[in-house]
PDB file of C-alpha atoms in Angstrom:
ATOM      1  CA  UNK A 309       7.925  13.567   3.391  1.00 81.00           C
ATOM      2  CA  UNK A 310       9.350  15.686   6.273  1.00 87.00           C
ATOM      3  CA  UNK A 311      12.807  17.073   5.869  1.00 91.00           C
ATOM      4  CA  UNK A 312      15.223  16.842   9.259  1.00 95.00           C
ATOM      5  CA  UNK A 313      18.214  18.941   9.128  1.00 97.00           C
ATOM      6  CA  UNK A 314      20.794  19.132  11.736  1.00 98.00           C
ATOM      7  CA  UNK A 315      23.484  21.703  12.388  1.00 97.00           C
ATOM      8  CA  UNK A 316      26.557  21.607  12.829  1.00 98.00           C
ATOM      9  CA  UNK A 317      27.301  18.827  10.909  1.00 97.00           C
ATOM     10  CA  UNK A 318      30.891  18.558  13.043  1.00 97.00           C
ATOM     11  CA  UNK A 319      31.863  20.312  16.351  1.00 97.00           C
ATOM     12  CA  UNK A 320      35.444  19.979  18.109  1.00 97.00           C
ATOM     13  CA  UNK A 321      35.238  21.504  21.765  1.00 96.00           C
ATOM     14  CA  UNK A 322      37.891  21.843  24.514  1.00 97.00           C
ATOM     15  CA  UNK A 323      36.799  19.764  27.429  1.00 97.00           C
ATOM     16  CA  UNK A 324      34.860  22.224  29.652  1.00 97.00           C
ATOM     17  CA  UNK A 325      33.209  24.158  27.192  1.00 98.00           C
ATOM     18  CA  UNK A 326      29.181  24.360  26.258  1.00 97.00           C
ATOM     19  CA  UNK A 327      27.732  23.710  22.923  1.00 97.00           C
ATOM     20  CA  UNK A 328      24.121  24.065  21.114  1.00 98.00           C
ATOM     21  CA  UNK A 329      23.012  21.412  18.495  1.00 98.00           C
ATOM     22  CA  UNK A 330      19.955  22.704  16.441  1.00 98.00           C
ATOM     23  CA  UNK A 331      17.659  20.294  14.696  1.00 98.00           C
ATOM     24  CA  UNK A 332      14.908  21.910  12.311  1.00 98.00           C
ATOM     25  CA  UNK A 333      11.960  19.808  10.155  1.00 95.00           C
ATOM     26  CA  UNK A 334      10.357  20.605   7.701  1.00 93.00           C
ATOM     27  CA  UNK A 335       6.297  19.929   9.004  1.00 90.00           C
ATOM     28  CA  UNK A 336       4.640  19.565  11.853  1.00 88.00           C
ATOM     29  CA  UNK A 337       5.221  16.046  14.669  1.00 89.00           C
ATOM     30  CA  UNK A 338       3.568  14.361  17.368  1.00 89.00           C
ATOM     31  CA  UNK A 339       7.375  12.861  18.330  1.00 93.00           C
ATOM     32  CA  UNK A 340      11.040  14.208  19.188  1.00 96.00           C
ATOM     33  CA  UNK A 341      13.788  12.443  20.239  1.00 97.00           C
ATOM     34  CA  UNK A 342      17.673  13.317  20.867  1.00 98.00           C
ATOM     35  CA  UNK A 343      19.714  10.292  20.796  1.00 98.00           C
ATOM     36  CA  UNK A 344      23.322   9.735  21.369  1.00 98.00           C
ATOM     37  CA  UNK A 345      25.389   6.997  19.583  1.00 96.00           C
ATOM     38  CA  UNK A 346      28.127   5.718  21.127  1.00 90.00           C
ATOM     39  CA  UNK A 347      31.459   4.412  19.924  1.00 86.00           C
ATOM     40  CA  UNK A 348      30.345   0.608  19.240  1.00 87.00           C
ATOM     41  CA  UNK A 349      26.863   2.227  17.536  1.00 91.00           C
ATOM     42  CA  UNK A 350      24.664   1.846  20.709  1.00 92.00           C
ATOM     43  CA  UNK A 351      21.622   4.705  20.014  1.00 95.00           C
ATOM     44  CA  UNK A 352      21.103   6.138  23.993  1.00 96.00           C
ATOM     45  CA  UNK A 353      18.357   7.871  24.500  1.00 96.00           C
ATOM     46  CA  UNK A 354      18.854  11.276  25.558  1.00 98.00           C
ATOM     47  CA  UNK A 355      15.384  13.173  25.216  1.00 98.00           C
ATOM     48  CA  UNK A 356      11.998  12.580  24.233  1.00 97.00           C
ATOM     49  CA  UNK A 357      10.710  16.025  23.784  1.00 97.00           C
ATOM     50  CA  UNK A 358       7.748  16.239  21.219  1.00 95.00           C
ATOM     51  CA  UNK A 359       7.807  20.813  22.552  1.00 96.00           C
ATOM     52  CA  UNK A 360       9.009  22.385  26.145  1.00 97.00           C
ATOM     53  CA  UNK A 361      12.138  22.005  27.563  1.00 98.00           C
ATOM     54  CA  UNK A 362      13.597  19.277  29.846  1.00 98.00           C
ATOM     55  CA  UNK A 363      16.808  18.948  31.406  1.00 98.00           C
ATOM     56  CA  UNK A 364      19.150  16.111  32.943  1.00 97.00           C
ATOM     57  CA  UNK A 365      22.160  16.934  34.249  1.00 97.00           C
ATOM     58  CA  UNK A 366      24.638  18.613  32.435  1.00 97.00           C
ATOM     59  CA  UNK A 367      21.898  17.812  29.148  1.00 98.00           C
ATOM     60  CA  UNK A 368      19.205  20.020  28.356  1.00 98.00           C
ATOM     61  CA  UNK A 369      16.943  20.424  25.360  1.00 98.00           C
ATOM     62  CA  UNK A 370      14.019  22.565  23.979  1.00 98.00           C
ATOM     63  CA  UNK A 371      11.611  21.814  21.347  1.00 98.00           C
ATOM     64  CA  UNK A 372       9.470  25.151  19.741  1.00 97.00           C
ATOM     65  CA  UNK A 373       7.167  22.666  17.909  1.00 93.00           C
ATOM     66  CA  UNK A 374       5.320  25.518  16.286  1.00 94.00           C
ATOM     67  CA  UNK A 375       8.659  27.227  14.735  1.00 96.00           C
ATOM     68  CA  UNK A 376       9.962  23.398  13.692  1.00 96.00           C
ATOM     69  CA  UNK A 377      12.925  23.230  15.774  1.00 98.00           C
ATOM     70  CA  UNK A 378      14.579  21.533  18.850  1.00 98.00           C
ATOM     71  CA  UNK A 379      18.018  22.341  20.800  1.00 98.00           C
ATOM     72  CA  UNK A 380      20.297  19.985  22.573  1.00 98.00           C
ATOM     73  CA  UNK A 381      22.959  22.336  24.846  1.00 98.00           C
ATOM     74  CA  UNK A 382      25.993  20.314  26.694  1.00 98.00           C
ATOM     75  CA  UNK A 383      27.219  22.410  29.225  1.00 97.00           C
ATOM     76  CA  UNK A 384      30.721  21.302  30.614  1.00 97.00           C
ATOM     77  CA  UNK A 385      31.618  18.894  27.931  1.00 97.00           C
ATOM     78  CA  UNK A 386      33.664  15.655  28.742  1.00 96.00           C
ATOM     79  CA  UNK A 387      35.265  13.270  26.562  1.00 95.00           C
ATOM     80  CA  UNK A 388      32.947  11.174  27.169  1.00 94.00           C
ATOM     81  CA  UNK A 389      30.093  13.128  25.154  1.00 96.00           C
ATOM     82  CA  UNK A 390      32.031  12.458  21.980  1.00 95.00           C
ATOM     83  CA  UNK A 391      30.271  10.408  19.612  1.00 95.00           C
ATOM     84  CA  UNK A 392      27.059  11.403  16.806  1.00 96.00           C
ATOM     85  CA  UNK A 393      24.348  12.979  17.990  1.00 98.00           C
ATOM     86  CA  UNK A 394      20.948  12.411  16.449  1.00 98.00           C
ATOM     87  CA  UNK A 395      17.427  14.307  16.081  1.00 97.00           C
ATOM     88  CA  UNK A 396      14.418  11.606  14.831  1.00 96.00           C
ATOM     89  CA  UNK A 397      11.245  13.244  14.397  1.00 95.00           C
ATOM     90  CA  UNK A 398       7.367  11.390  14.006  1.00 87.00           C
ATOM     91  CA  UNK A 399       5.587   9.216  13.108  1.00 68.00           C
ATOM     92  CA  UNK A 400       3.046  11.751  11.791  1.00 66.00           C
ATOM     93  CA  UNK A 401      -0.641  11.392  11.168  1.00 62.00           C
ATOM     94  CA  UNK A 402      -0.861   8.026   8.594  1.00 64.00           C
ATOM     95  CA  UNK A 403       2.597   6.647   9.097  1.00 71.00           C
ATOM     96  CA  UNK A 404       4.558   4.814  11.913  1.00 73.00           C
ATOM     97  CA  UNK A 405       7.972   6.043  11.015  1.00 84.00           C
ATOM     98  CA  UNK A 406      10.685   8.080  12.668  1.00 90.00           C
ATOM     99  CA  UNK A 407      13.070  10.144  10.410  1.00 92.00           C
ATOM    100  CA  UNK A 408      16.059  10.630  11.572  1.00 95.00           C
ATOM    101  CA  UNK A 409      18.452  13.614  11.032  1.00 95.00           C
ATOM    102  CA  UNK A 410      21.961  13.067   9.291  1.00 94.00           C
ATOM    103  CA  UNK A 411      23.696  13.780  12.838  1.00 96.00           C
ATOM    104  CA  UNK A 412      26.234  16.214  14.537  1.00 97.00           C
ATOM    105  CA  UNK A 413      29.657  14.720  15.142  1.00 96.00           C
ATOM    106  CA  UNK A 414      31.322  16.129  18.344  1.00 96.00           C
ATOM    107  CA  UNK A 415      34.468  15.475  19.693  1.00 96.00           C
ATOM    108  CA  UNK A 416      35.535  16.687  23.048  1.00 96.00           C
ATOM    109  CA  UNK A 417      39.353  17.144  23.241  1.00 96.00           C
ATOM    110  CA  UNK A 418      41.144  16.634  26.717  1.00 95.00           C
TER     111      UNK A 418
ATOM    112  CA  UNK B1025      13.030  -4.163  32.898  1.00 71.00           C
ATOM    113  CA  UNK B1026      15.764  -5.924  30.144  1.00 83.00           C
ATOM    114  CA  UNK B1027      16.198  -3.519  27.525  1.00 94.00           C
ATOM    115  CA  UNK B1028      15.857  -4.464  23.610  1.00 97.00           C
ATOM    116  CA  UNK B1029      18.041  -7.455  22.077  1.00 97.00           C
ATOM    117  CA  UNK B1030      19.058  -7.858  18.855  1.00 98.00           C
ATOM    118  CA  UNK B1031      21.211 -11.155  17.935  1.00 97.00           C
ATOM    119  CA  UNK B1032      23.391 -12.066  16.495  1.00 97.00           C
ATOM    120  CA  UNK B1033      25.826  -8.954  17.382  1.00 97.00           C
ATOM    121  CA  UNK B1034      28.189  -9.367  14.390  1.00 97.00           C
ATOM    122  CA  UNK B1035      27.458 -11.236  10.941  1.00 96.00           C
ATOM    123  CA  UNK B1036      30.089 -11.905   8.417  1.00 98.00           C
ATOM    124  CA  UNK B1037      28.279 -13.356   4.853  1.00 98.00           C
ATOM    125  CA  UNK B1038      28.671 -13.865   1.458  1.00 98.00           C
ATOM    126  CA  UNK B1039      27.287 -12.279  -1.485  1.00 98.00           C
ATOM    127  CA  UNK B1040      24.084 -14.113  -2.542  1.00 98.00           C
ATOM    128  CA  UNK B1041      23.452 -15.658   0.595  1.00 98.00           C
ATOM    129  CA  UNK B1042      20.548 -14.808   3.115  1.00 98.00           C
ATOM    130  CA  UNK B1043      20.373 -14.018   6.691  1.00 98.00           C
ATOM    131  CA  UNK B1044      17.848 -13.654   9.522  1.00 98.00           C
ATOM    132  CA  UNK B1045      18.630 -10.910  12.179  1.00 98.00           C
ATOM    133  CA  UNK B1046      16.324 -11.339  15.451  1.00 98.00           C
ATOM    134  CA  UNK B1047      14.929  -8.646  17.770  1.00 98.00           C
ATOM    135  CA  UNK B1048      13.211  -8.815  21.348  1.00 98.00           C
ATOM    136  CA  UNK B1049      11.561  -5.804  22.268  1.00 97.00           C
ATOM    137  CA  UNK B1050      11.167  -4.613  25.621  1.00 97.00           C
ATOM    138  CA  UNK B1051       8.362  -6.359  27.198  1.00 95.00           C
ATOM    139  CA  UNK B1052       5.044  -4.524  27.049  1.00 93.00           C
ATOM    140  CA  UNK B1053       5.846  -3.167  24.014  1.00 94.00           C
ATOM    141  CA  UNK B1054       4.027  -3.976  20.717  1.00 94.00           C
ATOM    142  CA  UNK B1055       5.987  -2.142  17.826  1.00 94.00           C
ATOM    143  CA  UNK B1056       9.134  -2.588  16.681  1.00 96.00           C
ATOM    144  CA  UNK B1057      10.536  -0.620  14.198  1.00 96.00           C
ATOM    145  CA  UNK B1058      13.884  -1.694  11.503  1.00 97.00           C
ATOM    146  CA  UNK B1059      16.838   0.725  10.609  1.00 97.00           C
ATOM    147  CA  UNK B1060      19.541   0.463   8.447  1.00 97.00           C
ATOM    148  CA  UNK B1061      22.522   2.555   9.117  1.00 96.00           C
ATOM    149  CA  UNK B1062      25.367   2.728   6.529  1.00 93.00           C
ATOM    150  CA  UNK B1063      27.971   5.718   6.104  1.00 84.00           C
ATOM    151  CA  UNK B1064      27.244   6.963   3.073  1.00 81.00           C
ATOM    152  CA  UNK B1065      22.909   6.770   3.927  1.00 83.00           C
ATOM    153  CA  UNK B1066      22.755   7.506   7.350  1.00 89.00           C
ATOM    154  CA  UNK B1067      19.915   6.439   9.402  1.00 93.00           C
ATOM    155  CA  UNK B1068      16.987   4.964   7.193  1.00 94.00           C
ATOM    156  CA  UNK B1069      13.975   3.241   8.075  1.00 94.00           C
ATOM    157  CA  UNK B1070      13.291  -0.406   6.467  1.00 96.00           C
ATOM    158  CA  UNK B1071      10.108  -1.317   8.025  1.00 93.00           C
ATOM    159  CA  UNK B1072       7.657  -0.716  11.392  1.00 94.00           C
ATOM    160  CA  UNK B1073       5.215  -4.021  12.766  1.00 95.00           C
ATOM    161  CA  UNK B1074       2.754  -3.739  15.690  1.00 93.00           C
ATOM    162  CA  UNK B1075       0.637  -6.788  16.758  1.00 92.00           C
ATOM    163  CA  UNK B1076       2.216  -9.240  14.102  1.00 95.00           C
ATOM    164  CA  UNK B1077       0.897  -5.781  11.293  1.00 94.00           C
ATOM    165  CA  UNK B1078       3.548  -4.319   9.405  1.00 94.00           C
ATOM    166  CA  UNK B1079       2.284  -0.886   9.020  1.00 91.00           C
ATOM    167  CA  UNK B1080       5.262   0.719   6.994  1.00 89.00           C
ATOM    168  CA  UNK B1081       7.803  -0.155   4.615  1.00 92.00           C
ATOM    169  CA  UNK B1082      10.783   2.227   3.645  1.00 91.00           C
ATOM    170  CA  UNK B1083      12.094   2.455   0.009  1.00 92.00           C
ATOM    171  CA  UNK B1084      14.228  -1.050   0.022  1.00 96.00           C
ATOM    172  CA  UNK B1085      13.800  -3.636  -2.481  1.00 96.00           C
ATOM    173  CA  UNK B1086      11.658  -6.629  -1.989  1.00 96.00           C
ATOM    174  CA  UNK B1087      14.746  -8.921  -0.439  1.00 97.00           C
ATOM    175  CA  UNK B1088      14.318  -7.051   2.514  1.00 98.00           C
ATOM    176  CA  UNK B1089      11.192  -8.637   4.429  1.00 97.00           C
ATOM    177  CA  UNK B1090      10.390  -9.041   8.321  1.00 97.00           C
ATOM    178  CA  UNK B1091       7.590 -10.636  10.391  1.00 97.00           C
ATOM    179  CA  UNK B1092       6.465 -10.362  14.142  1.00 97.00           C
ATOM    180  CA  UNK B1093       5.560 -12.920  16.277  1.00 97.00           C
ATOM    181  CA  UNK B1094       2.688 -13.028  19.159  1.00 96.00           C
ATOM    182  CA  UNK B1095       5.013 -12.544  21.325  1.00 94.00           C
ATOM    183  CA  UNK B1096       6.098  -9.296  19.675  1.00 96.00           C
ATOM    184  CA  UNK B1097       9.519 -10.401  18.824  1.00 97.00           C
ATOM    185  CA  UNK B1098      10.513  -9.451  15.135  1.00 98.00           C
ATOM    186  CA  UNK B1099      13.007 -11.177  12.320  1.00 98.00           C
ATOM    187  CA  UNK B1100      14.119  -9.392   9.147  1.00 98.00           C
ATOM    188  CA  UNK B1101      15.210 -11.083   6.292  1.00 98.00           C
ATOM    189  CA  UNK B1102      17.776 -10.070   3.784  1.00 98.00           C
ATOM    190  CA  UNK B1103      17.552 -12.788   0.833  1.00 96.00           C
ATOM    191  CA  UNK B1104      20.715 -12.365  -1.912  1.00 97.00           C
ATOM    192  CA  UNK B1105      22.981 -10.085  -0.060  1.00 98.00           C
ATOM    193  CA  UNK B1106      24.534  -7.583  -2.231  1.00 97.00           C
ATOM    194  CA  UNK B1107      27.902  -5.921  -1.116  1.00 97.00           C
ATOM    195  CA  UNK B1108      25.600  -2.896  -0.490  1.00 95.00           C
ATOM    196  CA  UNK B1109      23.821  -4.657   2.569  1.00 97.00           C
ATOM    197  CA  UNK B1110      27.076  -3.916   4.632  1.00 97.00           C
ATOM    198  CA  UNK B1111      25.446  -1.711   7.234  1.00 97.00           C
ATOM    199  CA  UNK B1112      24.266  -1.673  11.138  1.00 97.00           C
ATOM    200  CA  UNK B1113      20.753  -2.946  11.261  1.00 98.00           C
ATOM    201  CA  UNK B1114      19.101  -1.339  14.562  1.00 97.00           C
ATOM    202  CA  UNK B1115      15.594  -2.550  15.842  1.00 97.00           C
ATOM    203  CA  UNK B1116      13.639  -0.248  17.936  1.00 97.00           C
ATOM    204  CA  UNK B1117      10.744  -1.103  20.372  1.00 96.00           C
ATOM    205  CA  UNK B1118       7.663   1.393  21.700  1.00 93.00           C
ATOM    206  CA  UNK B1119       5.329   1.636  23.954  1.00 88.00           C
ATOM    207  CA  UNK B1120       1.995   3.567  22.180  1.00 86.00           C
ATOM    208  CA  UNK B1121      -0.255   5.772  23.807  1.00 86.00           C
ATOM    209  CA  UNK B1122      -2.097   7.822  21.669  1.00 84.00           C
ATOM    210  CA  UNK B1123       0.375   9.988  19.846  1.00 84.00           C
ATOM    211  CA  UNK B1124       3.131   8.983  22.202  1.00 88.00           C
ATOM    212  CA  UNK B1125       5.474   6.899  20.596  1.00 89.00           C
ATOM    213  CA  UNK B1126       9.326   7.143  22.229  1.00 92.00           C
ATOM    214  CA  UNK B1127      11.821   4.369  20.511  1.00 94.00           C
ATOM    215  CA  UNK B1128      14.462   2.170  22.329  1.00 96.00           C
ATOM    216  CA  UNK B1129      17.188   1.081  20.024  1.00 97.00           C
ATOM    217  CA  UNK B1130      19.044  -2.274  20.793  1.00 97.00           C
ATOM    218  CA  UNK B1131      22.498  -2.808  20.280  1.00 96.00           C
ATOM    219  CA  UNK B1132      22.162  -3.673  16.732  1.00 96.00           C
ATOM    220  CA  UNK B1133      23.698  -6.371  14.476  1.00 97.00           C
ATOM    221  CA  UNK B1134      26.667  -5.465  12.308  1.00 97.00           C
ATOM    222  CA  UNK B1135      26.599  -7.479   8.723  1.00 98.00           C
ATOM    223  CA  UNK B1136      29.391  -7.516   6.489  1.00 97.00           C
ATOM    224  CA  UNK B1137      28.778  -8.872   3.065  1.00 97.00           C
ATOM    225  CA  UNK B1138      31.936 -10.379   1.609  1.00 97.00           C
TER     226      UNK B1138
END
């Protein structure tokens, strides 16, 4: 099945400062999603972005479907980004399953 | 439009016994897809239904089941909890179109197994 990997695993950043999460699979999707999960476990959706780049606010992500990998960049952290972040690629061709990635922790210090 | 709701929010149990988690999708949508989340496991899929179908299991033993009704909501079952069942159980709906598929996650139920 298709392998998600997700780096950094953990990221500590001074409030104010940008960042770049990188999620790479492992075969070819149809789906993409960046989520964030909140303190009490809530999955918000950030980005569905199967290729191209979109952007909200200080957010932005790009997918290069044909080099397997997407990028989430926070510009201008807050405190309020903290929390896991999450890549979820599929379903694929024959199945109707995401897979998620194992996650980037941030914490934005004050 | 209401977003996804899972109930109840919290469960406490005891091993051996059985419990019934409940998800309403966002209307419209006809798939709803079941995750388990647990520290050690991470984010892992249990099983995906669409128009009352299930159309994928993930690798959980047999006391894990669910159904959908016509109405699109979805139950999963967990029958003789283990200890190991502690976890966040999240319950995603879509909206298909093709190869467009974009999840919405509901708050999700916590279950501790005593």
């Amino acid at each position: 099945g298709i392998q998600v990997e997700q780096s950094p695993p953990d990221l500590i950043l001074q409030e104010g400062a940008n960042s770049t999460l990188r999620c790479n699979f492992s075969d070819s999707v149809n789906n993409l999603q960046w989520f964030h999960q909140n303190p009490w476990g809530q999955l918000i959706n950030l980005f569905y972005i199967p290729s191209g780049t979109k952007q909200n606010g200080r957010l932005s992500a790009t997918t290069v479907a044909t080099e397997r990998y997407s990028l989430l960049y926070i510009s201008s952290s807050q405190t309020t980004d903290s929390g896991v972040y999450f890549c979820a690629v599929g379903p694929t061709s024959g199945t109707y399953k995401y897979i998620f990635g194992t996650g980037t922790r941030l914490k934005v210090l004050a | 439009k209401a977003g996804v709701t899972q109930t109840p929010r919290y469960l406490i149990k005891t091993r051996g016994q059985q419990v019934t988690l409940s998800c309403s999708p966002i209307s419209g949508h006809r798939s709803v897809s079941w995750y388990q989340q647990t520290p050690g496991q991470g984010l892992q899929f249990l099983f995906e239904y669409f128009s009352e179908t299930q159309r994928n299991k993930g690798n959980f033993p047999g006391r894990f089941s669910g159904r959908q009704f016509s109405n699109s909501r979805s139950e999963m079952n967990v029958s003789t909890l283990e200890l190991g069942d502690s976890a966040l159980y999240l319950c995603a709906s879509s909206f298909i179109r093709g190869t467009y598929n974009e999840q919405f996650f509901g708050p999700g139920t916590r279950l501790t197994v005593l």
